[in-house]
Amino acid sequence: MTTTIAQPSYLEGKKGLFSWIFTLDHKRIALLYLYAIIAFFLVGMTLGLLMRLELLNPGKDLVEPTTYNQIFTLHGVIMIFLFIIPSIPAVFGNFFLPLMLGTDDVAFPKLNLLSWWLYVLGAVFALATLVFGDGPADTGWTFYAPYSVKTGTNVTMAVMAAFILGFSSILTGLNFIVTIHRLRTPGMGFNQMPLFAWGLYATSWIQLLATPVIGITLLMIVAERVFGIGLFDPSIGGDPVLYQHMFWIYSHPAVYIMALPAMGIVSEIIPTFAQRTIFGYKAIAYSSMAIAFIGYFVWGHHMFTSGMSGPAAIIFSVLTFLVAIPTAIKVFNWVATLYKGSIDVKPPLLYALAFIFNFLIGGLTGLVNGALAADIHVHDTYFVVGHFHYVMFGGTGFAFFGALHYWFPKIYGKLYNIRMANISFAIFFIGFQLLYFPMLVVGLMGMPRRYYDYLPQFHVPNVVSTVGSWILATGILMMIANLMVAYWKGKKARKNPWHGITLEWQTSSPPPLHNFDKMPEVNEKGPYHYKNAMDQ
Amino acid sequence: MEHSFSLPNSGHNFDAEASKLGMWLFLFTELLLFGGLFLVYMVYRSLNHEAFIEASHHLNVWAGTTNTIVLLASSLTVAMSITALQQGNKKRSLLLLTITFIAAGVFLVIKYFEWSAKFEHGLFPGMEHYSQLPTGERLYFYLYFFMTGLHGLHVIIGGIFLAVVMVKIKSGKVHKDRISLLENGGLYWHLVDLIWIYLFPLFYLIH
Ligand code: HEM
Ligand SMILES: [Cu+2]
């Protein structure tokens, strides 16, 4: 007779610093990312608050013009490369992909650890720009040549940071693709996979196929700076516009590296809190792949004003509009899932709904940018700043925090105070709208981005925006405090507090070291078939 | 008997299919890395057609051809070494890998002499002769050094990879029934070869 002994949870087990920073356990690696990513988010947020403070009044109040340029560059680099791109895949993908597939780790645990260390190295490079030479880069996070080649600030190091972080991202993507192909639990076909896994799958392909292009482009910038002359330098016949193409060939698809996992999160949260089968499973799954594919061919929409032939501009514009279709399909499916569901309004659902709301605004303003004539007017104005914050922060950022609230009980085995979570969500959400909606308005009025100063007629919306930034920061800090209190003092969470039916809810909270104490049971009718969902 | 439950589809099991899939995916990223450079080459070549032809006369076609043959041959030997190990012939496999390894060295030595000749003529970006060239030719040499340099780096990495595999074959960690590391080393080496197959005509041959 064989009996199975219960394993300790992954949080108990081995103790000590080294058991964390050299762990091969995907769950611990995920938590390392979680802490680092939240820390960088807070740093980035502080820089954002600083910029907003400078912009409270027209004229120079707080920082020198160059310093302002360095601040928005560092803010952009941190938020893009250290926060939003790794956020959902590296934290929740790492933690939950293996659990959702019913396996005990990713396909290459050592490679996973290497990704983490590359992330750390990249972060060190990014922060090192603060102390060496003439300070952080002042080029904007886009590092456009020829200015990025001429400026005396620490561009080389910032660019190396982005290069290394790209490598980390590639390896994570590679790991996930192989994991999905090889480690699904017996009985789980591709079409029985949770939609979060689908989102990660599409994302991973983009990480794999787009990131090398920016890698090589950034290397060219480095070479150019080291040898003092180079490929994008017009004085030797180089073409700065070519740099922009190369940059956006990666950086537009990168937008979907941010968005697709977030859509996956929303597709998990909504059926759970509506206790209803997701509407249009396949449509959501395949539209992720469609977005990933079309998203590869739209980069030119960032360059309508940089000099581009008419036909090229029209093609890029049309393709950009095409992306809206699979995106809209998803939105309709989410809303249809809610229709006649037994909706349980809990914090994760609030975040998911906020995602839909914000993403809608972000997406529609994106169409304005994608329309050729309109873009000439709004290009490089605050309208664009408003737009991309709605998409990245209002979309992916909210989904990230939604995921944190959704899976917190699973990760730590503790429940947080729901009331506090609701209140901080409300403050966060209101602050967000006050912070970014005025940017859309003031952008349409013609206020350009990337200046420390503005004309007096833009004053009122800027005051609203800055006040909004304080409210938003309050909400975020309250939210984090609430979760920290829960971590130390929270009530014990049950195995399945939200009555979810994907596989991660079949194991204890927090999960045991090897994820499952018995074989997880796949729901053959699909991952969201709620008929046989039992209260556990 | 007591034991803790373990899943059949564990990420900690050895899975030859998975490691091969992982390697292929990695090769895609390498291809795209060079793909970016090929794109830049294409654009600048079409803008500076004449200058590129002019500049390409500075290259030594014989050295390039020799190197092409060396690399092609080494791709063959690495493939043969895999077959040898599959048949359980460890000695033969090691011998063939050694030949591959030497070929990598020969390639680098020839490349070294080619590069030094360019240096002597002051054709490296920033040197005197280089700075007097027409702009298109400067782009050509910039690309030449960047692309063959990056490729050379890949030859070195590939060589180290193969050396590690050799050590593991010797110590018995890689063998007939657990051959995927050698296969992956072979795949990587083929990639290094493949990229050169494109670099060679682009820089040395087409007029
Ligand atoms: C937390 C509160 C945040 C505030 C107060 C804030 C504020 C700002 C402001 C005022 C700018 C415009 C600077 C200018 O053009 O003069 C900006 C730029 C930017 N923000 Fe944020 N932001 C916040 C969060 C985020 C998040 C979460 C992300 C990404 C997910 C993000 C990504 C960016 C990027 C990429 C830029 C462009 C930088 C550049 O122009 O190179 N921000 N932010
Ligand atoms: Cu774009």
CSV table of N, CA and C in Angstrom, one decimal, chain A residues 36-96:
chain,number,residue,atom,x,y,z
A,36,ALA,N,10.2,42.9,-7.4
A,36,ALA,CA,11.1,43.8,-8.2
A,36,ALA,C,10.2,44.7,-9.0
A,37,ILE,N,9.2,44.1,-9.6
A,37,ILE,CA,8.4,44.9,-10.6
A,37,ILE,C,7.6,45.9,-9.9
A,38,ILE,N,7.0,45.6,-8.7
A,38,ILE,CA,6.3,46.6,-8.0
A,38,ILE,C,7.2,47.7,-7.5
A,39,ALA,N,8.4,47.3,-7.1
A,39,ALA,CA,9.3,48.3,-6.6
A,39,ALA,C,9.6,49.3,-7.8
A,40,PHE,N,9.9,48.8,-9.0
A,40,PHE,CA,10.2,49.7,-10.1
A,40,PHE,C,8.9,50.5,-10.5
A,41,PHE,N,7.8,49.9,-10.3
A,41,PHE,CA,6.6,50.6,-10.6
A,41,PHE,C,6.5,51.9,-9.7
A,42,LEU,N,6.8,51.6,-8.4
A,42,LEU,CA,6.7,52.8,-7.5
A,42,LEU,C,7.8,53.8,-7.8
A,43,VAL,N,9.0,53.4,-8.2
A,43,VAL,CA,10.0,54.4,-8.7
A,43,VAL,C,9.5,55.2,-9.9
A,44,GLY,N,9.0,54.4,-10.9
A,44,GLY,CA,8.4,55.1,-12.0
A,44,GLY,C,7.3,56.0,-11.7
A,45,MET,N,6.5,55.6,-10.8
A,45,MET,CA,5.3,56.4,-10.4
A,45,MET,C,5.9,57.7,-9.7
A,46,THR,N,6.9,57.6,-8.9
A,46,THR,CA,7.4,58.8,-8.3
A,46,THR,C,7.9,59.8,-9.3
A,47,LEU,N,8.6,59.2,-10.4
A,47,LEU,CA,9.1,60.1,-11.4
A,47,LEU,C,7.9,60.8,-12.1
A,48,GLY,N,6.8,60.0,-12.3
A,48,GLY,CA,5.6,60.5,-13.0
A,48,GLY,C,5.1,61.7,-12.1
A,49,LEU,N,5.0,61.5,-10.8
A,49,LEU,CA,4.5,62.5,-9.9
A,49,LEU,C,5.3,63.8,-10.0
A,50,LEU,N,6.6,63.5,-10.1
A,50,LEU,CA,7.5,64.7,-10.2
A,50,LEU,C,7.2,65.5,-11.5
A,51,MET,N,7.0,64.8,-12.6
A,51,MET,CA,6.7,65.5,-13.8
A,51,MET,C,5.4,66.3,-13.7
A,52,ARG,N,4.4,65.6,-13.1
A,52,ARG,CA,3.1,66.3,-13.0
A,52,ARG,C,3.3,67.5,-12.1
A,53,LEU,N,4.1,67.4,-11.1
A,53,LEU,CA,4.3,68.5,-10.2
A,53,LEU,C,4.9,69.7,-10.9
A,54,GLU,N,5.9,69.4,-11.8
A,54,GLU,CA,6.5,70.5,-12.6
A,54,GLU,C,5.5,71.1,-13.5
A,55,LEU,N,4.6,70.3,-14.0
A,55,LEU,CA,3.6,70.8,-14.9
A,55,LEU,C,2.4,71.4,-14.3
A,56,LEU,N,2.4,71.5,-12.9
A,56,LEU,CA,1.2,72.1,-12.2
A,56,LEU,C,1.0,73.5,-12.7
A,57,ASN,N,2.1,74.2,-12.9
A,57,ASN,CA,2.0,75.6,-13.4
A,57,ASN,C,2.9,75.8,-14.6
A,58,PRO,N,2.5,76.7,-15.5
A,58,PRO,CA,3.4,76.9,-16.6
A,58,PRO,C,4.7,77.6,-16.0
A,59,GLY,N,5.8,77.4,-16.8
A,59,GLY,CA,7.1,78.0,-16.4
A,59,GLY,C,7.9,77.0,-15.6
A,60,LYS,N,9.1,77.4,-15.3
A,60,LYS,CA,10.0,76.4,-14.6
A,60,LYS,C,9.8,76.5,-13.1
A,61,ASP,N,9.4,75.4,-12.4
A,61,ASP,CA,9.2,75.5,-11.0
A,61,ASP,C,10.2,74.7,-10.2
A,62,LEU,N,10.4,73.5,-10.7
A,62,LEU,CA,11.0,72.5,-9.9
A,62,LEU,C,12.3,72.0,-10.4
A,63,VAL,N,12.4,71.7,-11.7
A,63,VAL,CA,13.6,71.0,-12.3
A,63,VAL,C,14.0,71.8,-13.5
A,64,GLU,N,15.3,71.6,-13.8
A,64,GLU,CA,15.9,72.2,-15.1
A,64,GLU,C,15.2,71.5,-16.3
A,65,PRO,N,15.2,72.2,-17.4
A,65,PRO,CA,14.7,71.5,-18.6
A,65,PRO,C,15.3,70.2,-18.9
A,66,THR,N,16.7,70.1,-18.9
A,66,THR,CA,17.3,68.9,-19.2
A,66,THR,C,17.0,67.8,-18.2
A,67,THR,N,16.9,68.2,-17.0
A,67,THR,CA,16.5,67.2,-15.9
A,67,THR,C,15.1,66.7,-16.3
A,68,TYR,N,14.2,67.5,-16.7
A,68,TYR,CA,12.9,67.1,-17.0
A,68,TYR,C,13.0,66.0,-18.1
A,69,ASN,N,13.8,66.3,-19.1
A,69,ASN,CA,14.0,65.3,-20.2
A,69,ASN,C,14.5,64.0,-19.7
A,70,GLN,N,15.4,64.1,-18.8
A,70,GLN,CA,16.0,62.8,-18.2
A,70,GLN,C,14.9,62.1,-17.4
A,71,ILE,N,14.1,62.9,-16.7
A,71,ILE,CA,13.0,62.2,-15.9
A,71,ILE,C,12.0,61.5,-16.8
A,72,PHE,N,11.5,62.1,-17.9
A,72,PHE,CA,10.6,61.4,-18.7
A,72,PHE,C,11.2,60.2,-19.4
A,73,THR,N,12.5,60.3,-19.7
A,73,THR,CA,13.1,59.2,-20.3
A,73,THR,C,13.2,58.0,-19.4
A,74,LEU,N,13.7,58.3,-18.2
A,74,LEU,CA,13.9,57.3,-17.2
A,74,LEU,C,12.5,56.7,-16.8
A,75,HIS,N,11.6,57.6,-16.7
A,75,HIS,CA,10.2,57.1,-16.4
A,75,HIS,C,9.7,56.1,-17.5
A,76,GLY,N,9.9,56.5,-18.7
A,76,GLY,CA,9.5,55.7,-19.8
A,76,GLY,C,10.3,54.3,-19.8
A,77,VAL,N,11.6,54.4,-19.7
A,77,VAL,CA,12.4,53.2,-19.7
A,77,VAL,C,12.0,52.2,-18.6
A,78,ILE,N,11.8,52.8,-17.4
A,78,ILE,CA,11.4,51.9,-16.3
A,78,ILE,C,10.1,51.3,-16.5
A,79,MET,N,9.1,52.2,-16.9
A,79,MET,CA,7.7,51.7,-17.0
A,79,MET,C,7.6,50.7,-18.1
A,80,ILE,N,8.3,50.9,-19.2
A,80,ILE,CA,8.2,50.0,-20.3
A,80,ILE,C,9.0,48.7,-20.1
A,81,PHE,N,10.3,48.9,-19.9
A,81,PHE,CA,11.1,47.7,-19.9
A,81,PHE,C,11.2,47.0,-18.6
A,82,LEU,N,11.0,47.7,-17.5
A,82,LEU,CA,11.1,47.0,-16.2
A,82,LEU,C,9.8,46.8,-15.6
A,83,PHE,N,8.8,47.5,-16.0
A,83,PHE,CA,7.5,47.2,-15.4
A,83,PHE,C,6.5,46.5,-16.3
A,84,ILE,N,6.1,47.2,-17.4
A,84,ILE,CA,4.9,46.7,-18.1
A,84,ILE,C,5.2,45.5,-18.9
A,85,ILE,N,6.3,45.5,-19.6
A,85,ILE,CA,6.6,44.3,-20.5
A,85,ILE,C,6.7,43.0,-19.7
A,86,PRO,N,7.6,43.0,-18.6
A,86,PRO,CA,7.7,41.8,-17.9
A,86,PRO,C,6.4,41.5,-17.0
A,87,SER,N,5.7,42.6,-16.7
A,87,SER,CA,4.7,42.4,-15.5
A,87,SER,C,3.9,41.2,-15.5
A,88,ILE,N,3.0,41.0,-16.4
A,88,ILE,CA,2.1,39.9,-16.3
A,88,ILE,C,2.7,38.6,-16.7
A,89,PRO,N,3.5,38.5,-17.8
A,89,PRO,CA,4.1,37.2,-18.1
A,89,PRO,C,5.0,36.7,-17.0
A,90,ALA,N,6.0,37.6,-16.6
A,90,ALA,CA,7.0,37.2,-15.7
A,90,ALA,C,6.4,36.9,-14.3
A,91,VAL,N,5.4,37.6,-13.9
A,91,VAL,CA,4.9,37.3,-12.5
A,91,VAL,C,3.8,36.2,-12.6
A,92,PHE,N,2.7,36.6,-13.3
A,92,PHE,CA,1.5,35.7,-13.2
A,92,PHE,C,1.7,34.5,-14.2
A,93,GLY,N,2.4,34.8,-15.3
A,93,GLY,CA,2.6,33.7,-16.3
A,93,GLY,C,3.5,32.7,-15.6
A,94,ASN,N,4.6,33.1,-15.0
A,94,ASN,CA,5.5,32.2,-14.3
A,94,ASN,C,4.7,31.4,-13.2
A,95,PHE,N,4.0,32.1,-12.4
A,95,PHE,CA,3.3,31.4,-11.3
A,95,PHE,C,2.2,30.5,-11.8
A,96,PHE,N,1.4,31.0,-12.7
A,96,PHE,CA,0.1,30.3,-13.0
A,96,PHE,C,0.1,29.5,-14.2
